[in-house]
Coordinates of C-alpha atoms and ligand atoms in Angstrom, one line a residue:
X36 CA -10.2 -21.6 9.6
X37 CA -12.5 -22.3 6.5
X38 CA -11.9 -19.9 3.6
X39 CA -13.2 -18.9 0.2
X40 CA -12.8 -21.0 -2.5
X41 CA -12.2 -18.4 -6.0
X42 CA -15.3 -18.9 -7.8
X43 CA -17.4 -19.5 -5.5
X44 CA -17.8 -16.3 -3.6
X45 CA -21.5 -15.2 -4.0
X46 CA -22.4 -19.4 -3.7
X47 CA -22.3 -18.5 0.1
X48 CA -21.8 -14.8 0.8
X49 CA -26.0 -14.7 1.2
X50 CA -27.2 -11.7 1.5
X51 CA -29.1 -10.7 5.0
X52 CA -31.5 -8.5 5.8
X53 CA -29.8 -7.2 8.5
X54 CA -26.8 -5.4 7.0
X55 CA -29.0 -4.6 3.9
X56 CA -28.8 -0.7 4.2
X57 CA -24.7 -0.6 5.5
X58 CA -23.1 1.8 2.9
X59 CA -20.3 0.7 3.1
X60 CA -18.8 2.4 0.5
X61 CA -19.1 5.7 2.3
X62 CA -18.4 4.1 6.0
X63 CA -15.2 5.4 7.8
X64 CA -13.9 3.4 9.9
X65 CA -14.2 5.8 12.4
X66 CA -17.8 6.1 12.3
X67 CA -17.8 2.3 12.2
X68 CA -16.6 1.9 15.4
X69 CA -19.0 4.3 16.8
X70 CA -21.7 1.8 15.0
X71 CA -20.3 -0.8 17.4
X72 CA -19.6 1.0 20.2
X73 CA -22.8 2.2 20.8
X74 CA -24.3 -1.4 20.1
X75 CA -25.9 0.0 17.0
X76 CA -24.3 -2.8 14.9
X77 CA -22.7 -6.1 16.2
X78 CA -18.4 -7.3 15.0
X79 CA -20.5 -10.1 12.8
X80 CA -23.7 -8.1 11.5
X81 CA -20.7 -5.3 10.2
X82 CA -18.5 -8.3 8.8
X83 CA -21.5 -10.0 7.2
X84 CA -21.9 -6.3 5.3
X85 CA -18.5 -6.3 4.3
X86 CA -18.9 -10.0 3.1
X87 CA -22.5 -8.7 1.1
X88 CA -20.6 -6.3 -1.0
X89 CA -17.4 -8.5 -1.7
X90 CA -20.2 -10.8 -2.5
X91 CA -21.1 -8.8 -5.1
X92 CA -18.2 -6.8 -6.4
X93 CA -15.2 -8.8 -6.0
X94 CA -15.9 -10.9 -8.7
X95 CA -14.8 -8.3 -11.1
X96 CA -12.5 -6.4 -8.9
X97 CA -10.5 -9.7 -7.6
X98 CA -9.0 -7.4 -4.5
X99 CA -9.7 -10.2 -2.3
X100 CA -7.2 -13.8 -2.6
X101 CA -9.4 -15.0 0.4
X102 CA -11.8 -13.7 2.7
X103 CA -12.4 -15.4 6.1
X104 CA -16.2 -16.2 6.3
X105 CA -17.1 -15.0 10.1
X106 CA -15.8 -12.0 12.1
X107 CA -13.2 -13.2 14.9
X108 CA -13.1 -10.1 16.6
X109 CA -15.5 -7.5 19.2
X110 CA -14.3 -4.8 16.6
X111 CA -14.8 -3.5 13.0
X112 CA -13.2 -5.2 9.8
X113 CA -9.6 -5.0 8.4
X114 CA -7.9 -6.5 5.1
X115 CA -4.2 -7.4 4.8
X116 CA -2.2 -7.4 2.5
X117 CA -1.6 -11.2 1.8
X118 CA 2.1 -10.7 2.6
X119 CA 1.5 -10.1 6.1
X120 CA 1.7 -13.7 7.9
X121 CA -2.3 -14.5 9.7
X122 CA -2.3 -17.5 11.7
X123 CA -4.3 -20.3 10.0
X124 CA -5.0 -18.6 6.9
X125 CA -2.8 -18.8 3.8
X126 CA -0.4 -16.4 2.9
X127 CA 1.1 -16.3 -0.4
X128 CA 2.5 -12.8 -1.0
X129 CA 0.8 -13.1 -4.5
X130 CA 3.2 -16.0 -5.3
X131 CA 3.0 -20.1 -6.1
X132 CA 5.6 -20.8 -4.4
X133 CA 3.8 -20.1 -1.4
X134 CA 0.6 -21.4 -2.7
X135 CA -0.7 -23.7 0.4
X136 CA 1.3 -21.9 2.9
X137 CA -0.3 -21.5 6.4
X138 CA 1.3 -19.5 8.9
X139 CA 1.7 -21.0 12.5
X140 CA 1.9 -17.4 13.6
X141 CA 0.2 -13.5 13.5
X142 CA 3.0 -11.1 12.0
X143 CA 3.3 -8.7 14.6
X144 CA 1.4 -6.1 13.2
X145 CA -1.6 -8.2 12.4
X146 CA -1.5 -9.2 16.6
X147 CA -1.7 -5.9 17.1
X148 CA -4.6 -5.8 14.7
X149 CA -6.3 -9.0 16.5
X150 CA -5.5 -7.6 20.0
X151 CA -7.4 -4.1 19.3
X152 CA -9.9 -6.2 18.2
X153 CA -10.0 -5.7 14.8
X154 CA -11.7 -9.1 12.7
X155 CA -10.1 -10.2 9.5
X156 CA -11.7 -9.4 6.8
X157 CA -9.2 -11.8 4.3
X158 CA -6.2 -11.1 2.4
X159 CA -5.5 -8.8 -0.5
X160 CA -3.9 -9.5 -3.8
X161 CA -0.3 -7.9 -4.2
X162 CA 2.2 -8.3 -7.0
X163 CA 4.4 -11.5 -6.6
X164 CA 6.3 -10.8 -3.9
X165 CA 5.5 -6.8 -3.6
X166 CA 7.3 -6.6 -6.6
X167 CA 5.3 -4.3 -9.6
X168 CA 3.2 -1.3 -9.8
X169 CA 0.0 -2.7 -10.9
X170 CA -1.0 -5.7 -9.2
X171 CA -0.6 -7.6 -12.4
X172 CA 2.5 -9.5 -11.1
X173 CA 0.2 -11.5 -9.0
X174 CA 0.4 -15.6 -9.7
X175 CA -3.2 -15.1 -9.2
X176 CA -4.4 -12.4 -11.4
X177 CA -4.8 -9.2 -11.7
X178 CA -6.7 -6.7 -9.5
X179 CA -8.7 -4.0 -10.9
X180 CA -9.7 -0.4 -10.1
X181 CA -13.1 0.6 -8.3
X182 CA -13.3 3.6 -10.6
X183 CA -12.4 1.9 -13.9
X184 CA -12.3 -1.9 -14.1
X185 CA -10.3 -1.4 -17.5
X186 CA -7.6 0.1 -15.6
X187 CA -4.9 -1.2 -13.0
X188 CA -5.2 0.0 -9.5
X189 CA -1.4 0.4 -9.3
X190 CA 0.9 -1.9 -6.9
X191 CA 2.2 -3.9 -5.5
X192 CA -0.7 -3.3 -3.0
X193 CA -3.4 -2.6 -5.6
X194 CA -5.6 -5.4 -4.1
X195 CA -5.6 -3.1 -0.6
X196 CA -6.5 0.2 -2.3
X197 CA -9.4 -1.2 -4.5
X198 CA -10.6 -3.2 -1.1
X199 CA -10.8 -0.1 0.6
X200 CA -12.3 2.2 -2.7
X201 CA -14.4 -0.4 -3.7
X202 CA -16.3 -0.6 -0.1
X203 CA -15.0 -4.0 0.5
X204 CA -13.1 -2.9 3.7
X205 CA -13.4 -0.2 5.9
X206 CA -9.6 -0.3 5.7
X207 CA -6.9 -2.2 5.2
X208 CA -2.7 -3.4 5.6
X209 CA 0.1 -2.8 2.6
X210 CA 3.6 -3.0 2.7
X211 CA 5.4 -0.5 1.0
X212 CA 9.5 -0.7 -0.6
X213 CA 9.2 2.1 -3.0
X214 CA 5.7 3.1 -3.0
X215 CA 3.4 0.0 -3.1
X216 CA 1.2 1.6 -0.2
X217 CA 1.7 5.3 -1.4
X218 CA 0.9 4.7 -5.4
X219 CA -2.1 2.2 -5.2
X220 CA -3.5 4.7 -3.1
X221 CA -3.5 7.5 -5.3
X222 CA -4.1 5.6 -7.9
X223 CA -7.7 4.5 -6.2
X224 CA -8.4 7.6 -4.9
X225 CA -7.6 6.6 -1.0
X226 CA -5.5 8.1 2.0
X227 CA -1.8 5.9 2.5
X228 CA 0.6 6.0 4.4
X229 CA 4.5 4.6 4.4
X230 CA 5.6 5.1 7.7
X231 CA 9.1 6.3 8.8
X232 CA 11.3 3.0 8.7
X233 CA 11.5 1.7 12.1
X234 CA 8.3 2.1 13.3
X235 CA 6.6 -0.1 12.3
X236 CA 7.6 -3.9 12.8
X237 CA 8.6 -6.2 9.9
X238 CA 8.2 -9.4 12.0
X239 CA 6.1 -12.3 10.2
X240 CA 6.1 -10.0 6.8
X241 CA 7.2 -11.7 3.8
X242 CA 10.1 -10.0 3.2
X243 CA 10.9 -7.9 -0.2
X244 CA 13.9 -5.3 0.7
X245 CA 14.5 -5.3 4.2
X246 CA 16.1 -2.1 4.5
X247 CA 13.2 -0.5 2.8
X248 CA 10.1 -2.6 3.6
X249 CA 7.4 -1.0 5.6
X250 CA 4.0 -1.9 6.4
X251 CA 1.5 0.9 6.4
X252 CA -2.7 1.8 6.7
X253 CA -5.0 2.6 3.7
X254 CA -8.2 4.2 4.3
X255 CA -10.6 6.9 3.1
X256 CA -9.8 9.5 5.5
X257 CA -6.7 11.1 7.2
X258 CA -7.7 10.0 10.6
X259 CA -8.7 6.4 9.6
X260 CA -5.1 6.3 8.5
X261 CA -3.9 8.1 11.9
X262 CA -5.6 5.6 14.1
X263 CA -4.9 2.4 12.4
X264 CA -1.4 3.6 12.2
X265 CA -1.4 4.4 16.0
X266 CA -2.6 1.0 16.5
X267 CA 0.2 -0.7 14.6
X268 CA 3.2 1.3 15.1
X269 CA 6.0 0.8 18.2
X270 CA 8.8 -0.9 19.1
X271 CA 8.9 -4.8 18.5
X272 CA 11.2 -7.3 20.5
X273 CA 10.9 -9.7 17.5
X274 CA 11.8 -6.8 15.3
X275 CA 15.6 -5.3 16.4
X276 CA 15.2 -2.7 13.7
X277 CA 12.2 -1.0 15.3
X278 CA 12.0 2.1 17.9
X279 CA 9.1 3.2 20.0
X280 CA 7.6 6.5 18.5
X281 CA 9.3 9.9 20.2
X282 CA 5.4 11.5 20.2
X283 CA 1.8 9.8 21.0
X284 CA -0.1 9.8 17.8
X285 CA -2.2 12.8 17.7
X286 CA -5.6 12.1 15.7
X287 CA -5.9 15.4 13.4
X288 CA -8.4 18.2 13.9
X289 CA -7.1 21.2 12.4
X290 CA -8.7 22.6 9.7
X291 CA -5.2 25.5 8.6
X292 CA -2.1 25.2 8.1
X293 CA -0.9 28.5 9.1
X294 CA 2.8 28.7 8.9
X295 CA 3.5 25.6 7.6
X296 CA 6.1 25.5 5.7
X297 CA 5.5 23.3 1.8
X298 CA 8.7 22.6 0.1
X299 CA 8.2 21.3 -3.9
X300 CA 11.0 20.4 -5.3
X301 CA 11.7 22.5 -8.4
X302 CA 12.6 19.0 -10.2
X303 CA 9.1 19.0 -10.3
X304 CA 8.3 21.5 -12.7
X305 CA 10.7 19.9 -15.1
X306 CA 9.5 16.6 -15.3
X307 CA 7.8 15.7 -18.5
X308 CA 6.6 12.4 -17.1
X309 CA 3.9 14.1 -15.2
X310 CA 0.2 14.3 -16.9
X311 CA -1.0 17.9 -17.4
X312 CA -4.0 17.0 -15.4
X313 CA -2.2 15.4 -12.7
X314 CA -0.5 18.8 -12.5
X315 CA -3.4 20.4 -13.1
X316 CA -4.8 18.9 -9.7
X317 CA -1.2 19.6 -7.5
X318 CA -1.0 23.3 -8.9
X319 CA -5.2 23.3 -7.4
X320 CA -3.7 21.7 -4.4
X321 CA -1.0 24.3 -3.9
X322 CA -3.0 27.0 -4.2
X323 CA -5.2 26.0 -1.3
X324 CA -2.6 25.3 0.9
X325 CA -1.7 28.5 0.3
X326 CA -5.3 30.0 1.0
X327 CA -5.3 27.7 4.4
X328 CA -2.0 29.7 5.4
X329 CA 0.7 27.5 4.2
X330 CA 4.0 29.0 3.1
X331 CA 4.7 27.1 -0.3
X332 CA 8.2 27.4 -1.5
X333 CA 10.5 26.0 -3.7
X334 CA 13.5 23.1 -2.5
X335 CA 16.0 20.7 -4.7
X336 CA 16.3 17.4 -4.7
X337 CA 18.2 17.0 -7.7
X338 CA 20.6 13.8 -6.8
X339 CA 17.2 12.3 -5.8
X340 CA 15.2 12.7 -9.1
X341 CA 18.6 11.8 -10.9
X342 CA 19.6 8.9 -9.1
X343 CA 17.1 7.5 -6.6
X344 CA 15.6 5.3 -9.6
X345 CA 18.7 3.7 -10.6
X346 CA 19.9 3.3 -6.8
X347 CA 16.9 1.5 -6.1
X348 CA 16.9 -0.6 -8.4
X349 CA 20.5 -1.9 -7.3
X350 CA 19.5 -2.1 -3.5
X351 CA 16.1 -3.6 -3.8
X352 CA 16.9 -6.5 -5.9
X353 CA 19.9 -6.7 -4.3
X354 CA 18.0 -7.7 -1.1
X355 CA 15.2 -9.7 -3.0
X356 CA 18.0 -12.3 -4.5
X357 CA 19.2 -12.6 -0.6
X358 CA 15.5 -12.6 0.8
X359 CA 13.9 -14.8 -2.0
X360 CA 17.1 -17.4 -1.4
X361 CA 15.0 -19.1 1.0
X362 CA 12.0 -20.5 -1.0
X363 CA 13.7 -23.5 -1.9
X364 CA 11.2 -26.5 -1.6
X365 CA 11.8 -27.7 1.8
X366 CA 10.8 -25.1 4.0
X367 CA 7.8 -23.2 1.9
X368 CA 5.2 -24.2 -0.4
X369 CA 4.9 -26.6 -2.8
X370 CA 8.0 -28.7 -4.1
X371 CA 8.6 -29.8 -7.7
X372 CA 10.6 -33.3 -7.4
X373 CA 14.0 -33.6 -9.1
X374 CA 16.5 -36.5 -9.1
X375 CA 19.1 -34.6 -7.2
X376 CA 18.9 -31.9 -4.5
X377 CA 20.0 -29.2 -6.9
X378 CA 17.6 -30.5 -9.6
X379 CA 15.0 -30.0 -6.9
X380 CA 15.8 -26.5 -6.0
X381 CA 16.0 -25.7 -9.2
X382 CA 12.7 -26.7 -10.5
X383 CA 10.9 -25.7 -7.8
X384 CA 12.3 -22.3 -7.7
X385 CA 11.8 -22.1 -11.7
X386 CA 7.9 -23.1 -11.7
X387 CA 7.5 -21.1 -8.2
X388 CA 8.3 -17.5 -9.0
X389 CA 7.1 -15.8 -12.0
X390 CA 9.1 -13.6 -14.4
X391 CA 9.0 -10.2 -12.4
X392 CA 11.3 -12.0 -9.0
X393 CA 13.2 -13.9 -11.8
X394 CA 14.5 -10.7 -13.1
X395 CA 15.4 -9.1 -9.7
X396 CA 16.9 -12.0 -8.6
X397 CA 18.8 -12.2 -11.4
X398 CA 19.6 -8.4 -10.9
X399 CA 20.4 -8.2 -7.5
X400 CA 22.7 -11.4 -7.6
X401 CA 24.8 -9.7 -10.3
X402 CA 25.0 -6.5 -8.0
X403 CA 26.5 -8.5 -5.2
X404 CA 28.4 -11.0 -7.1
X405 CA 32.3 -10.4 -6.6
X406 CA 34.0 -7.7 -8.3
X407 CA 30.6 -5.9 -8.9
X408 CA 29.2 -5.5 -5.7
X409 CA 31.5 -2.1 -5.2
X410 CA 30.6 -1.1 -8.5
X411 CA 26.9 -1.2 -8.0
X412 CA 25.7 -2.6 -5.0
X413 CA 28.3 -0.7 -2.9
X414 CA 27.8 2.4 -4.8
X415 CA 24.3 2.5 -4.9
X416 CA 24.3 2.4 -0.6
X417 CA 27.0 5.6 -1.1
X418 CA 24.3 7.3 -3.1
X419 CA 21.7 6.7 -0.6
X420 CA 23.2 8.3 2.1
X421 CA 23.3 11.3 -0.4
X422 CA 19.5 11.2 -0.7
X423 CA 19.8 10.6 2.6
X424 CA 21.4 14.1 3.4
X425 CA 19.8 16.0 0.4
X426 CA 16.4 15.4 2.2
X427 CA 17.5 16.1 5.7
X428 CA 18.6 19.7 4.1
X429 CA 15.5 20.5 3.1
X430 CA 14.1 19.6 6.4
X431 CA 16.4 22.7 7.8
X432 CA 13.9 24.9 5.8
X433 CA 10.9 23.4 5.6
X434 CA 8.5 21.3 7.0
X435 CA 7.2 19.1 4.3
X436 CA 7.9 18.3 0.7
X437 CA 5.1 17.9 -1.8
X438 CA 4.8 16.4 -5.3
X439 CA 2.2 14.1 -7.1
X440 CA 2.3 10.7 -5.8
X441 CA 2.2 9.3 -9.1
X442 CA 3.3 11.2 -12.8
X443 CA -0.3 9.6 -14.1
X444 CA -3.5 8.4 -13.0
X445 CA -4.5 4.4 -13.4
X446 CA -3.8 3.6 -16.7
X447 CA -4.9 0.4 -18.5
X448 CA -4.7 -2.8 -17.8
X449 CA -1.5 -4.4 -20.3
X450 CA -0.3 -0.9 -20.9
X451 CA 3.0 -1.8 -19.5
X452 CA 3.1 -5.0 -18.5
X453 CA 5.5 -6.1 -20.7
X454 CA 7.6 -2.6 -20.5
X455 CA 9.9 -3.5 -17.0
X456 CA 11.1 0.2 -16.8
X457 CA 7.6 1.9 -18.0
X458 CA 6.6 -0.2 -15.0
X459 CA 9.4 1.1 -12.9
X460 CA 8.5 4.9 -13.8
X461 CA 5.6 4.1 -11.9
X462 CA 7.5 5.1 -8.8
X463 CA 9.9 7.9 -9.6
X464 CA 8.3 10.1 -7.4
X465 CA 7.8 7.5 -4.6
X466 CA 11.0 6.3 -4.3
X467 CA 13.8 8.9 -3.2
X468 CA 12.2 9.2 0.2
X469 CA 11.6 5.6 0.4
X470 CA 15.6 5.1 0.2
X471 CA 15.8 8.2 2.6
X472 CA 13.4 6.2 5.2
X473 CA 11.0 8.8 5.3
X474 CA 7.1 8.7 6.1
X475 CA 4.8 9.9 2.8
X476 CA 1.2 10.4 3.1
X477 CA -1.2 10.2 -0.3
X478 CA -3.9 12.6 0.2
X479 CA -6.4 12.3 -2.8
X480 CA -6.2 15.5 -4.2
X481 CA -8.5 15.4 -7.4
X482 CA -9.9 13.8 -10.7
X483 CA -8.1 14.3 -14.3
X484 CA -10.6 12.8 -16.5
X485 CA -12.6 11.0 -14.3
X486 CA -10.0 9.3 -12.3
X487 CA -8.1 10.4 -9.0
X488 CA -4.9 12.1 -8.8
X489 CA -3.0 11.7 -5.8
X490 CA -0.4 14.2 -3.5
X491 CA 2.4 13.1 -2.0
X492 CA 3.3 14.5 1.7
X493 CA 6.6 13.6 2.9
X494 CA 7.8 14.5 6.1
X495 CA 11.0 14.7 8.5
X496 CA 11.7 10.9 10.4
X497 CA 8.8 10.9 12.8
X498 CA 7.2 13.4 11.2
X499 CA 3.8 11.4 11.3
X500 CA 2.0 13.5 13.3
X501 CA 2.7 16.5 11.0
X502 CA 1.7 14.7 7.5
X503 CA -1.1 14.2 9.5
X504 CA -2.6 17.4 10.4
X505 CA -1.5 18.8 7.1
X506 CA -3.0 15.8 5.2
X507 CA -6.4 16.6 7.7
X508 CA -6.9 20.4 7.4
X509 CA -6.2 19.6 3.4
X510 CA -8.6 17.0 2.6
X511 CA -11.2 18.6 4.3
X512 CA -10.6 21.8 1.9
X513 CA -10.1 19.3 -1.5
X514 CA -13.4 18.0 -0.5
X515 CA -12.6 14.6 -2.7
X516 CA -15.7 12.5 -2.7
X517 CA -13.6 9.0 -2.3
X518 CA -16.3 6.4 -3.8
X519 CA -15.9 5.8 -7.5
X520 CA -18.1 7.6 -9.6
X521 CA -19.4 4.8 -10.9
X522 CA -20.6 3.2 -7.7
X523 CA -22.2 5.9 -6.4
X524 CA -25.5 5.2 -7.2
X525 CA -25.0 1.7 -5.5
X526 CA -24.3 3.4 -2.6
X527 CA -27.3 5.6 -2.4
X528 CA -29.5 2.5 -3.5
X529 CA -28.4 1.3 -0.1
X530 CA -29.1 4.2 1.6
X531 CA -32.4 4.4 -0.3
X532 CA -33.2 1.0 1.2
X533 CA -32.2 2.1 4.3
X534 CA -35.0 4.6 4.6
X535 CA -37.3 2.6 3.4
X536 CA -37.0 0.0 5.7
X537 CA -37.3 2.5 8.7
Ligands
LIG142 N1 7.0 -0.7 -7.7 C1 8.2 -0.8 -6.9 C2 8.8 -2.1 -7.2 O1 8.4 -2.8 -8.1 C3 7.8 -0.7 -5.5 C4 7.2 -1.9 -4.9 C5 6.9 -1.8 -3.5 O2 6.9 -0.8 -2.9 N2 6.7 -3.0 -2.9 O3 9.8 -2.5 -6.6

């Protein structure tokens, strides 16, 4: 399958007339499909429009590592994270040592894209190996955000949220450990959801932390994310850890939430990580949940603000230095010649990965080493099953948590790239129910100085389908306009020619 060259993007993305006048900036992919469905718009003319505006903003936004040039597919677009395996087209989970690796096979969740007919768009730039909160761990630079091209989009799956805010995909795959789906989300001003672990498969996914990995949808709406996720999720033979779902998913209609009961942990209100106007936009958020007929109420999580960081940190890298054992010049990617086996290996391995899987390598191979692995790797599982049992008490009271998604909004590009645990507090609020398994929604909930603040639903295992119709009736209350400020005058230049042309 012929791809994109970097650089030369625009050379060939021409412009037509026919998909002059597709906003797609403002197109959900709901409405999308009813483009195609009523033979309004054709799989290629919509791809073509997709292809236009990368054309013309992913040189600045680099979201894309390569687009595939026509639509193979009866449906609308998707993107994917470029640590999902596509058959024939490269997949280097942001890494060189995978650079020139073509999959002989779909992950299981991209067949399940192909087979509702869904045409890949390309793959998406991600942190090397899912490992960062900003996309600037990627071998092949950084990503940057729709609403501010100064700033980061967060990450790992940064190249996914700015796709799908930048109107470069309708919308799109991540993968999410400890809040690569959930973060770059609110960080772009887009829905995301991490799905309860085990339902979605992790077959043909370059794997970060297996016990945490989880691919998820991004998109601009609540139901976007519903029915993507509806089309991915279910038991896989190829994947032993996955379940089929105990309840259909229900597309959200709702527009209250009487009765529901909104836990926030009182943590919360202590944490001096949080921006005031990131807590200025929850508080707003709270307050019109309340108004819709929610019962908000205070819970405590306090071995999961304490130690869910720290635990993480042990168990992730613990699994990377297992998972990452694998890239060793013979089976993967390129191979850097040595005069031994071992010299090989070790070459390889040492121009392959960049600094960020170097450390947690190095990390999670002293966590399982012998006569440390109780001390830490060992202990950090006992503390999960804590977290595990601290959430499932709150569940006996309430029926969702809530908490920002992130403690700031997109913050510059360098700010803390060389700061490993600045980076880290990225995901403090992300990643207790990430080691607890549980689904999280982002629901764009605001702007604090111009850029979007994100909340954070999580829900009981399986509680999809709730998140859901709370994330629904909310976001049509919020009212967050999901195109970038500063694009929206491209959009309505596109509308304007639309009209004209009529
Ligand atoms: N930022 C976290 C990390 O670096 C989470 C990444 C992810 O969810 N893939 O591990």
């Amino acid at each position: 399958m012929p791809q994109r060259e970097r650089g030369i993007s625009s050379a060939f993305l021409r412009r037509s007339d026919m998909t002059d006048g597709i906003d797609t900036l403002r197109l959900t992919a709901e409405a999308a499909i009813g483009l195609v469905e009523r033979r309004e718009l054709s799989a290629g003319e919509l791809h073509a429009a997709y292809l236009d505006a990368i054309g013309e903003r992913d040189g600045e936004l680099n979201a894309y590592l390569r687009i595939v040039p026509t639509a193979d597919g009866h449906g609308i677009p998707i993107a994917l994270k470029d640590v999902i395996s596509t058959l024939g087209v490269e997949t280097t989970a942001g890494s060189r040592i995978l650079a020139g690796y073509v999959p002989v096979f779909d992950a299981t969740v991209a067949a399940r894209c192909r087979a509702a007919g869904l045409t890949l768009l390309g793959k998406t730039n991600t942190d090397e190996f899912a490992m960062g909160s900003s996309t600037e761990n990627s071998a092949y630079g950084p990503t940057r955000n729709p609403w501010d091209p100064a700033r980061v989009p967060g990450g790992s799956g940064g190249g996914t949220a700015a796709a799908v805010s930048g109107g470069l995909a309708p919308w799109g795959l991540g993968s999410d450990t400890g809040g690569s789906i959930k973060q770059p989300s609110a960080l772009c001003g887009n829905v995301g959801l991490r799905p309860t672990y085990g339902t979605v498969s992790r077959y043909g996914v370059v794997a970060f932390a297996s016990s945490l990995d989880q691919v998820g949808p991004v998109a601009k709406t609540v139901r976007d994310t519903a029915l993507l996720y509806s089309i991915i999720a279910g038991k896989d033979p190829a994947d032993s850890t996955t379940v089929e779902l105990p309840e259909p998913v229900a597309l959200p209609t709702g527009d209250r939430l009487d009765g529901v009961k909104i836990g926030v942990p009182g943590q919360v209100a202590a944490l001096t990580a949080i921006e005031p106007g990131v807590r200025a936009a929850f508080e707003r958020t709270l307050e019109l949940a309340r108004e819709l007929g929610a019962e908000v109420g205070e819970c405590d999580l306090p071995l999961s603000f304490d130690y869910g960081m720290p635990c993480y940190y042990l168990i992730a890298p613990a699994e990377a230095s297992s998972n990452l054992a694998r890239y060793d010049g013979v089976r993967f990617g390129p191979r850097v010649d040595g005069e031994s086996y071992r010299a090989m290996v070790e070459r390889t391995r040492d121009e392959g990965f960049g600094d960020e899987p170097k450390r947690r390598i190095m990390l999670g191979t002293y966590a399982l080493s012998a006569g440390y692995y109780d001390a830490y790797y060992g202990q950090a599982q006992k503390v999960r099953t804590l977290l595990v049992r601290e959430h499932a008490a709150v569940f006996e009271r309430f029926d969702l948590i809530a908490t920002p998604t992130s403690p700031t909004v997109a913050f510059p590009l360098g700010e803390r790239s060389t700061d490993p645990l600045a980076m880290y507090a990225c995901d403090l609020l992300t990643i207790p129910s990430c080691l607890a398994g549980l689904p999280g929604l982002n629901v764009p909930c605001g702007l604090s100085d111009g850029l979007p603040v994100g909340l954070q639903l999580i829900g009981p295992q399986f509680g999809e389908n709730a998140l859901f119709r709370a994330g629904h009736a909310l976001e049509g209350a919020i009212g967050f306009d999901t195109v970038p400020e500063r694009l929206r005058r491209t959009g309505e230049e596109c509308l304007d020619r639309n009209r004209g042309a009529r």
